[in-house]
Tab-separated table of C-alpha atoms and ligand atoms in Angstrom:
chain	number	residue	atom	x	y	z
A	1	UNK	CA	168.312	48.402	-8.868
A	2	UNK	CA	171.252	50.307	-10.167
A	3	UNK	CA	174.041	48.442	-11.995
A	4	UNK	CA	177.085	48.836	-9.931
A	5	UNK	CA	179.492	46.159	-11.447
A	6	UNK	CA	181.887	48.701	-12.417
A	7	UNK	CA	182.272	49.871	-8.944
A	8	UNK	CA	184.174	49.608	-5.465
A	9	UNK	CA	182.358	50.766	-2.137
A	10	UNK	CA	184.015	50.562	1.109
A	11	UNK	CA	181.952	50.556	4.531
A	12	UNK	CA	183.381	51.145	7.211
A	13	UNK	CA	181.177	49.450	10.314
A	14	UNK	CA	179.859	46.764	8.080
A	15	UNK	CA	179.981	44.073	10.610
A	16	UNK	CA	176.616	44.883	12.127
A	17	UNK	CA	173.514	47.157	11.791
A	18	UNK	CA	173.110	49.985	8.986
A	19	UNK	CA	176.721	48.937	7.571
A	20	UNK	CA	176.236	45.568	7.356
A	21	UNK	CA	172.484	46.253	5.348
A	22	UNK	CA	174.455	48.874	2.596
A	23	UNK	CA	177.061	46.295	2.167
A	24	UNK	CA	174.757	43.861	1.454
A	25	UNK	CA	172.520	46.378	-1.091
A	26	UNK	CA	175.780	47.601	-2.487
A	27	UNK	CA	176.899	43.851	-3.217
A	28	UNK	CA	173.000	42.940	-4.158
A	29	UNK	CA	173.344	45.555	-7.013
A	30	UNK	CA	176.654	43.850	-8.218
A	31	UNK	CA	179.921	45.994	-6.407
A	32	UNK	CA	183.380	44.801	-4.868
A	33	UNK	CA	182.623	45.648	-1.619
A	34	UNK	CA	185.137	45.841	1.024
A	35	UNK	CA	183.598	45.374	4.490
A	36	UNK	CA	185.192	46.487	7.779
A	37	UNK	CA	184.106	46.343	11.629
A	38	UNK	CA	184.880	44.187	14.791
A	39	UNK	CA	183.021	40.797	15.706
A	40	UNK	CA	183.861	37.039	15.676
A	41	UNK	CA	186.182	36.015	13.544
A	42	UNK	CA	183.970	33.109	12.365
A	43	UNK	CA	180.609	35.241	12.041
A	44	UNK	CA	182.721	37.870	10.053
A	45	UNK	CA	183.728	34.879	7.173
A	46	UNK	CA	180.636	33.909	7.030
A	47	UNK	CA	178.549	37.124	6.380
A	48	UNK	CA	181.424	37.865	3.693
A	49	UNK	CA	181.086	34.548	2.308
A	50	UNK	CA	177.595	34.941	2.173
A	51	UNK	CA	177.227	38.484	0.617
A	52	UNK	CA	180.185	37.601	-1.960
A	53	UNK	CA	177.622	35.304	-3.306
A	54	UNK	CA	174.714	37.870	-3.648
A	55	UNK	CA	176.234	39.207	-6.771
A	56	UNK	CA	178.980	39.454	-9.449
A	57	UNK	CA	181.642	41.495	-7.660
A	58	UNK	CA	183.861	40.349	-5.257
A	59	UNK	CA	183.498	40.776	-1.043
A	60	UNK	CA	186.293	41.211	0.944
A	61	UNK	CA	186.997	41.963	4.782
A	62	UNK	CA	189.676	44.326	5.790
A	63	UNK	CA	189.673	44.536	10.106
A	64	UNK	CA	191.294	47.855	10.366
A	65	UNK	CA	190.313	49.760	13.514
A	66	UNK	CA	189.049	53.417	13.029
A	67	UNK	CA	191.016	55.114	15.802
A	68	UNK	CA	193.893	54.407	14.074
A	69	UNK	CA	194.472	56.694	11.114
A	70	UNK	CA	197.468	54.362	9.425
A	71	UNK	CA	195.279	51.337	9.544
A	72	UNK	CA	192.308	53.395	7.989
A	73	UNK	CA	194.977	54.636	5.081
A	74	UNK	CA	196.040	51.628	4.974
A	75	UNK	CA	192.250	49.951	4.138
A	76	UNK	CA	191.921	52.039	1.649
A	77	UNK	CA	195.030	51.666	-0.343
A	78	UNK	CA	194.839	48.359	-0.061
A	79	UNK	CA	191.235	48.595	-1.447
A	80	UNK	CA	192.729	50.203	-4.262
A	81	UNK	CA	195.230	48.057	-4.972
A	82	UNK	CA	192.982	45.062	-5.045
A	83	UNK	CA	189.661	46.604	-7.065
A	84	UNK	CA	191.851	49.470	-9.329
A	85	UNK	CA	190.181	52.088	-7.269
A	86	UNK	CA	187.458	53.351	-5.013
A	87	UNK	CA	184.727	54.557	-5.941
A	88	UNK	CA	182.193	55.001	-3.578
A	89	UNK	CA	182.781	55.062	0.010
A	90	UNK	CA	179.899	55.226	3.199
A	91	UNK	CA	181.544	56.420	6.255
A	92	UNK	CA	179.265	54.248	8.606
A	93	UNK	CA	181.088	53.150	11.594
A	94	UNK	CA	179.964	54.248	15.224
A	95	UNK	CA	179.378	53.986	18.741
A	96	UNK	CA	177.610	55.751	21.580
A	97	UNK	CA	177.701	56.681	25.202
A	98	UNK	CA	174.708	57.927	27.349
A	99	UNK	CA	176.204	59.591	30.428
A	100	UNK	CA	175.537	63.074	31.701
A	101	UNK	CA	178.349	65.777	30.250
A	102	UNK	CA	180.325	65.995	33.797
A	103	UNK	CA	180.208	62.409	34.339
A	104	UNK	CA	180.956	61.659	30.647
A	105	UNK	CA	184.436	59.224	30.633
A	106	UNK	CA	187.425	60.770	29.051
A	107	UNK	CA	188.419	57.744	27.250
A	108	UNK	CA	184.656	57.609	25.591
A	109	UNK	CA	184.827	61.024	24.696
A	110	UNK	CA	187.865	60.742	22.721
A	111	UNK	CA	186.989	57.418	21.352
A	112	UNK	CA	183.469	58.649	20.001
A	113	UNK	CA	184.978	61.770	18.691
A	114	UNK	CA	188.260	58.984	16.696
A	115	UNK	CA	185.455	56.653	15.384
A	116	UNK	CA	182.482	58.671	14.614
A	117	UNK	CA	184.064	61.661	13.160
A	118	UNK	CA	187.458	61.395	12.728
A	119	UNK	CA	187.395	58.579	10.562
A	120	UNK	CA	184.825	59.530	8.167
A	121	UNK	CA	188.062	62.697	7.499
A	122	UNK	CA	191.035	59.741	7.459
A	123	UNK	CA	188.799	57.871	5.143
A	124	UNK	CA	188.085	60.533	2.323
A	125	UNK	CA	191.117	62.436	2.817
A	126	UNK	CA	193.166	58.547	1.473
A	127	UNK	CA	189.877	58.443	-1.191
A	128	UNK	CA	189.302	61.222	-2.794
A	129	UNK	CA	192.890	60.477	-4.683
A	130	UNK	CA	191.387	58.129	-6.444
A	131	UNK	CA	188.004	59.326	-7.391
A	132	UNK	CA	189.886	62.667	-8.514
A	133	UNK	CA	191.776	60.171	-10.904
A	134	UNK	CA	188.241	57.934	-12.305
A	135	UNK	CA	186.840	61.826	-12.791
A	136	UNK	CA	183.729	59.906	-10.538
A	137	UNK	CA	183.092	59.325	-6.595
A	138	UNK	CA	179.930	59.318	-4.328
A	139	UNK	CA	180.876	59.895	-0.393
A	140	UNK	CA	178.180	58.991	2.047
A	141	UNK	CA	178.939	59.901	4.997
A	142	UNK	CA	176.014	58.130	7.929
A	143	UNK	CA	175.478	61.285	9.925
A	144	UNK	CA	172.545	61.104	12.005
A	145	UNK	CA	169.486	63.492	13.112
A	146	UNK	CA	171.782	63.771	15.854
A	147	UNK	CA	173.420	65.529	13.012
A	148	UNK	CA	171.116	67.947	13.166
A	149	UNK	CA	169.546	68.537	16.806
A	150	UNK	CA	170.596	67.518	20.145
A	151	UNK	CA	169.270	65.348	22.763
A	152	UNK	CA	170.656	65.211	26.508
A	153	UNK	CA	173.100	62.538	27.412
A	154	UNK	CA	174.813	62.420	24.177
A	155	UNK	CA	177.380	65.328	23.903
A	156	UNK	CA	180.190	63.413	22.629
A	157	UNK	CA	178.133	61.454	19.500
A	158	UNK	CA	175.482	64.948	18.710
A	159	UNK	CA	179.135	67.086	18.755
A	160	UNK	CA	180.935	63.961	16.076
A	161	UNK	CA	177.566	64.058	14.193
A	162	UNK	CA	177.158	67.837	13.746
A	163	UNK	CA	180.877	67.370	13.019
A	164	UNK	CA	180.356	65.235	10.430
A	165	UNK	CA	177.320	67.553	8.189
A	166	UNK	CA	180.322	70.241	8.244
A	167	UNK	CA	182.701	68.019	6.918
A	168	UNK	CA	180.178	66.831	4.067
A	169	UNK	CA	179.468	70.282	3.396
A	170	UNK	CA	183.150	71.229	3.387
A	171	UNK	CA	184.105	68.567	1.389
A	172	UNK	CA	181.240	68.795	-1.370
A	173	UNK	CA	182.137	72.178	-2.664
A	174	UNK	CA	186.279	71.385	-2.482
A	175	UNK	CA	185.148	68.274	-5.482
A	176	UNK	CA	182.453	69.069	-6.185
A	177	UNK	CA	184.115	69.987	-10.125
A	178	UNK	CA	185.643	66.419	-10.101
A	179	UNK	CA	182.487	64.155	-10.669
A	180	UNK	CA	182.507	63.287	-7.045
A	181	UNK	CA	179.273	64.283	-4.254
A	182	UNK	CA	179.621	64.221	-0.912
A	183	UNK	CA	176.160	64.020	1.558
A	184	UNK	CA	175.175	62.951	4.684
A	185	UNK	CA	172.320	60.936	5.372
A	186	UNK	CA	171.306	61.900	8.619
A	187	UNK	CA	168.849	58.360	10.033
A	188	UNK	CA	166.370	58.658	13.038
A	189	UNK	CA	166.507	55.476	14.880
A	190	UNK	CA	166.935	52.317	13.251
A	191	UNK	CA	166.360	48.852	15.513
A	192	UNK	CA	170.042	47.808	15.456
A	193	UNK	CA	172.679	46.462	18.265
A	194	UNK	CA	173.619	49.661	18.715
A	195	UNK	CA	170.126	51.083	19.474
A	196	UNK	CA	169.036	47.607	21.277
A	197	UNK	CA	171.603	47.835	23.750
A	198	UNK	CA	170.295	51.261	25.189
A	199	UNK	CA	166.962	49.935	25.953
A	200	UNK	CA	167.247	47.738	28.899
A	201	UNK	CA	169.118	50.383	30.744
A	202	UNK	CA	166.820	53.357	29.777
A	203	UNK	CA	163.486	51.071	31.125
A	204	UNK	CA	165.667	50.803	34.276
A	205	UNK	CA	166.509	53.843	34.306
A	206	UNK	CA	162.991	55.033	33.782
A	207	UNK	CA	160.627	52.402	35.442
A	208	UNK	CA	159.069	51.490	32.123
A	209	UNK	CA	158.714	48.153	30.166
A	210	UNK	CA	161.033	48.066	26.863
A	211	UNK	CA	157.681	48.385	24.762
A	212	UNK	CA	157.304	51.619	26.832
A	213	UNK	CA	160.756	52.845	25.918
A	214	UNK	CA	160.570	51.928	22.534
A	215	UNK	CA	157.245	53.539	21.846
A	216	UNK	CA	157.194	56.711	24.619
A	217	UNK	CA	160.946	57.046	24.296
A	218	UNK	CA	162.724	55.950	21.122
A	219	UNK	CA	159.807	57.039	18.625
A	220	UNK	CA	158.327	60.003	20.827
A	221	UNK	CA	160.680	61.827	18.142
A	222	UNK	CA	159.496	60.017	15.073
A	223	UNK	CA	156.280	60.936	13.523
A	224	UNK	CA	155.723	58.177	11.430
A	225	UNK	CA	156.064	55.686	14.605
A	226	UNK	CA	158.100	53.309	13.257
A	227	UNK	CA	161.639	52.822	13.275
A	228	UNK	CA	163.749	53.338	9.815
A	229	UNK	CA	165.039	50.433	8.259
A	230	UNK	CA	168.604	49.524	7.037
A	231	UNK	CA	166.699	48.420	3.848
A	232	UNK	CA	165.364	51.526	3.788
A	233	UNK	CA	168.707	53.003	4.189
A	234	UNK	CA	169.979	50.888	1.719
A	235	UNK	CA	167.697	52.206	-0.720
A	236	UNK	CA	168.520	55.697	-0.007
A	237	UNK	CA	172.600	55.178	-0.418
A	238	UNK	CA	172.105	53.870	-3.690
A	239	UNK	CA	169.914	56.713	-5.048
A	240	UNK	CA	172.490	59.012	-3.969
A	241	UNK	CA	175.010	56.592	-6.327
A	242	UNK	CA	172.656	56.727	-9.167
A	243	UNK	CA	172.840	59.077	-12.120
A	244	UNK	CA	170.084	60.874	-11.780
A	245	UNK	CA	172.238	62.365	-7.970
A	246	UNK	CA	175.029	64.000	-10.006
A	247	UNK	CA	173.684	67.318	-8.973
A	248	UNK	CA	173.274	66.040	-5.283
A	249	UNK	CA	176.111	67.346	-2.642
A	250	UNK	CA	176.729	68.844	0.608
A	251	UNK	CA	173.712	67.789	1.650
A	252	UNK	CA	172.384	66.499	4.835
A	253	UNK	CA	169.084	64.244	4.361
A	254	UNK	CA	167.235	63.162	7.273
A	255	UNK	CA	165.534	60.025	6.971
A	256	UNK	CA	163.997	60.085	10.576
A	257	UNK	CA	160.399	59.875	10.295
A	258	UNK	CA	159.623	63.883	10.268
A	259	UNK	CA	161.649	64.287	13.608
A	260	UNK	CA	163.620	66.868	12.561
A	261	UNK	CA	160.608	68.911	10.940
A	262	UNK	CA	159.448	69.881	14.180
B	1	LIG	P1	176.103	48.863	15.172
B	1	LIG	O1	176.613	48.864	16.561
B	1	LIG	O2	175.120	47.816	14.755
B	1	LIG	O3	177.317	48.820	14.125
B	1	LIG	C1	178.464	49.598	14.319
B	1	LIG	C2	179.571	49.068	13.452
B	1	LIG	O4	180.758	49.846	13.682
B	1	LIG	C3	179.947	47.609	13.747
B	1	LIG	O5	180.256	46.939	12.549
B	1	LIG	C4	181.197	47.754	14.613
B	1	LIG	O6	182.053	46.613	14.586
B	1	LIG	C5	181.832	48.946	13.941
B	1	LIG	N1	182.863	49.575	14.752
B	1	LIG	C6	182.782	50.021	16.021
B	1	LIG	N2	183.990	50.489	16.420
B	1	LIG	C7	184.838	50.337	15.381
B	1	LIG	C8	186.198	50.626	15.178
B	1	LIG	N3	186.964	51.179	16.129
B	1	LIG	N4	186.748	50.341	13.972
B	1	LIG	C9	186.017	49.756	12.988
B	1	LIG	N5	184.683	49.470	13.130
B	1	LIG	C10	184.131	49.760	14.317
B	1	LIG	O7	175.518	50.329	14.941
B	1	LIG	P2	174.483	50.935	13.878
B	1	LIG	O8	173.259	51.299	14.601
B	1	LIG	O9	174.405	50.100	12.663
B	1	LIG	O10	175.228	52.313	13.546
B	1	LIG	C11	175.922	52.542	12.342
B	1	LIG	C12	176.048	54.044	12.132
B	1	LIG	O11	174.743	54.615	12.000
B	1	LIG	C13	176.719	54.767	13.299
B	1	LIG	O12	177.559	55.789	12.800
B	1	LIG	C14	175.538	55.367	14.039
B	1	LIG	O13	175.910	56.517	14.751
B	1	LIG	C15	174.623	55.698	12.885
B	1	LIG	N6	173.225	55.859	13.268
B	1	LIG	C16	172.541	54.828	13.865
B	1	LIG	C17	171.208	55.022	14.214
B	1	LIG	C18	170.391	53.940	14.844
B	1	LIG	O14	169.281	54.232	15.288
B	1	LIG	N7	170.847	52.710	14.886
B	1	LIG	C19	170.586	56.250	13.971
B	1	LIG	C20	171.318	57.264	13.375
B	1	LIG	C21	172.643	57.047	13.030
């Protein structure tokens, strides 16, 4: 594991799922981490608590909500002014809708569009500041191989997700002569809350059993046949911190099993 006891990471979405298994790696390996997302007050304290003890740098929550770009300025300043600077940060946090495009809510639309693109953009636009000024940064941005290639259902997340390779791409060349990457890694599907809640309604939808969905559904896509782990993940953001990276950017890395190689 990488020594990162010199650094600060912020994750946005770090309450739950992929988020909440980089923060952990990140503070495993020895970062400040600053962790972000919604969920009970109590649960939130203690999954800070607990990953402040994992290793020698300090973990700290910060609630702000990512459709609101003050709050997300505000995280990060305040990150800054607590750790000396920011170093690293994953732009993780993310929801979904499954509805058909003409039935697709307005309100969902817009709110997919705030949190899944828009602030990965409010987030590195407040960052890159400081990276410029340590001459070092690593952006992550968790894209999606709905980053990549569509699937029906899902306008408004497969529109934020392509959104979100341009903006790594866009990004990566404008510092890309200040020490700082930017890439995307782009995740088939990973068993989280986020996925888990989709698959009681798609075996209603679809007269199968979960198992069914799961296998016939979920991994139909996924060569490998089995689902990507945040560990996995994990491992994969902190290569693309290491050293041996530098020469890394704009890119968009599936880690989906071979689904989009077909
Ligand atoms: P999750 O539902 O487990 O976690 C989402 C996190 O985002 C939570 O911490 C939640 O509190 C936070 N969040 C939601 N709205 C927020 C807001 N307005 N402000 C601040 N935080 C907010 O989901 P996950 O599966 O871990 O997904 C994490 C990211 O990975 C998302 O961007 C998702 O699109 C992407 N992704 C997930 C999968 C998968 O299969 N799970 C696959 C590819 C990409």
């Amino acid at each position: 594991m990488t020594d990162m006891s010199d650094k600060t990471v912020v994750v946005t979405g770090s309450t739950s799922g992929i988020g909440l298994g980089l923060a952990r790696g990140f503070a495993q390996a020895g970062a400040n981490v600053v962790l972000n997302g919604f969920g009970d007050a109590g649960e939130i304290e203690a999954t800070r608590s607990e990953l402040d003890g994992l290793g020698s740098g300090a973990v700290c929550y910060d609630g702000a909500d990512m459709t609101r770009p003050d709050e997300i300025e505000a995280l990060v300043t305040a990150a800054a002014a607590r750790f000396g600077g920011v170093d690293i940060v994953v732009n993780n946090a993310g929801i979904q809708t499954v509805s058909p495009v003409e039935d697709f809510p307005r309100d969902r639309w817009d709110m997919i569009i705030d949190i899944n693109m828009n602030s990965a953009f409010h987030v590195i636009r407040a960052a890159v500041p400081y990276m410029k000024a340590a001459g070092w940064g690593r952006i992550i941005n968790i894209a999606s191989a709905h980053g990549l290639v569509a699937s029906p259902f899902k306008s408004a997340y497969v529109t934020a997700k392509h959104g979100v390779v341009g903006m790594t791409r866009t990004v990566a060349l404008e510092v890309a002569e200040d020490g700082i990457t930017c890439n995307a890694i782009c995740p088939g599907y990973v068993l989280t809350p986020l996925v888990e809640a989709q698959i009681p309604d798609t075996a209603r939808a679809r007269g199968m059993s979960e198992d069914q969905v799961k296998r016939d559904v979920l991994l139909a896509a996924q060569w490998t046949k089995k689902f990507v782990t945040v560990e996995q993940l994990s491992g994969v953001a902190q290569f693309l911190c290491s050293d041996v990276a530098e020469n890394i950017t704009g890119v968009a890395l599936p880690v989906d099993g071979g689904w989009t190689a077909a």
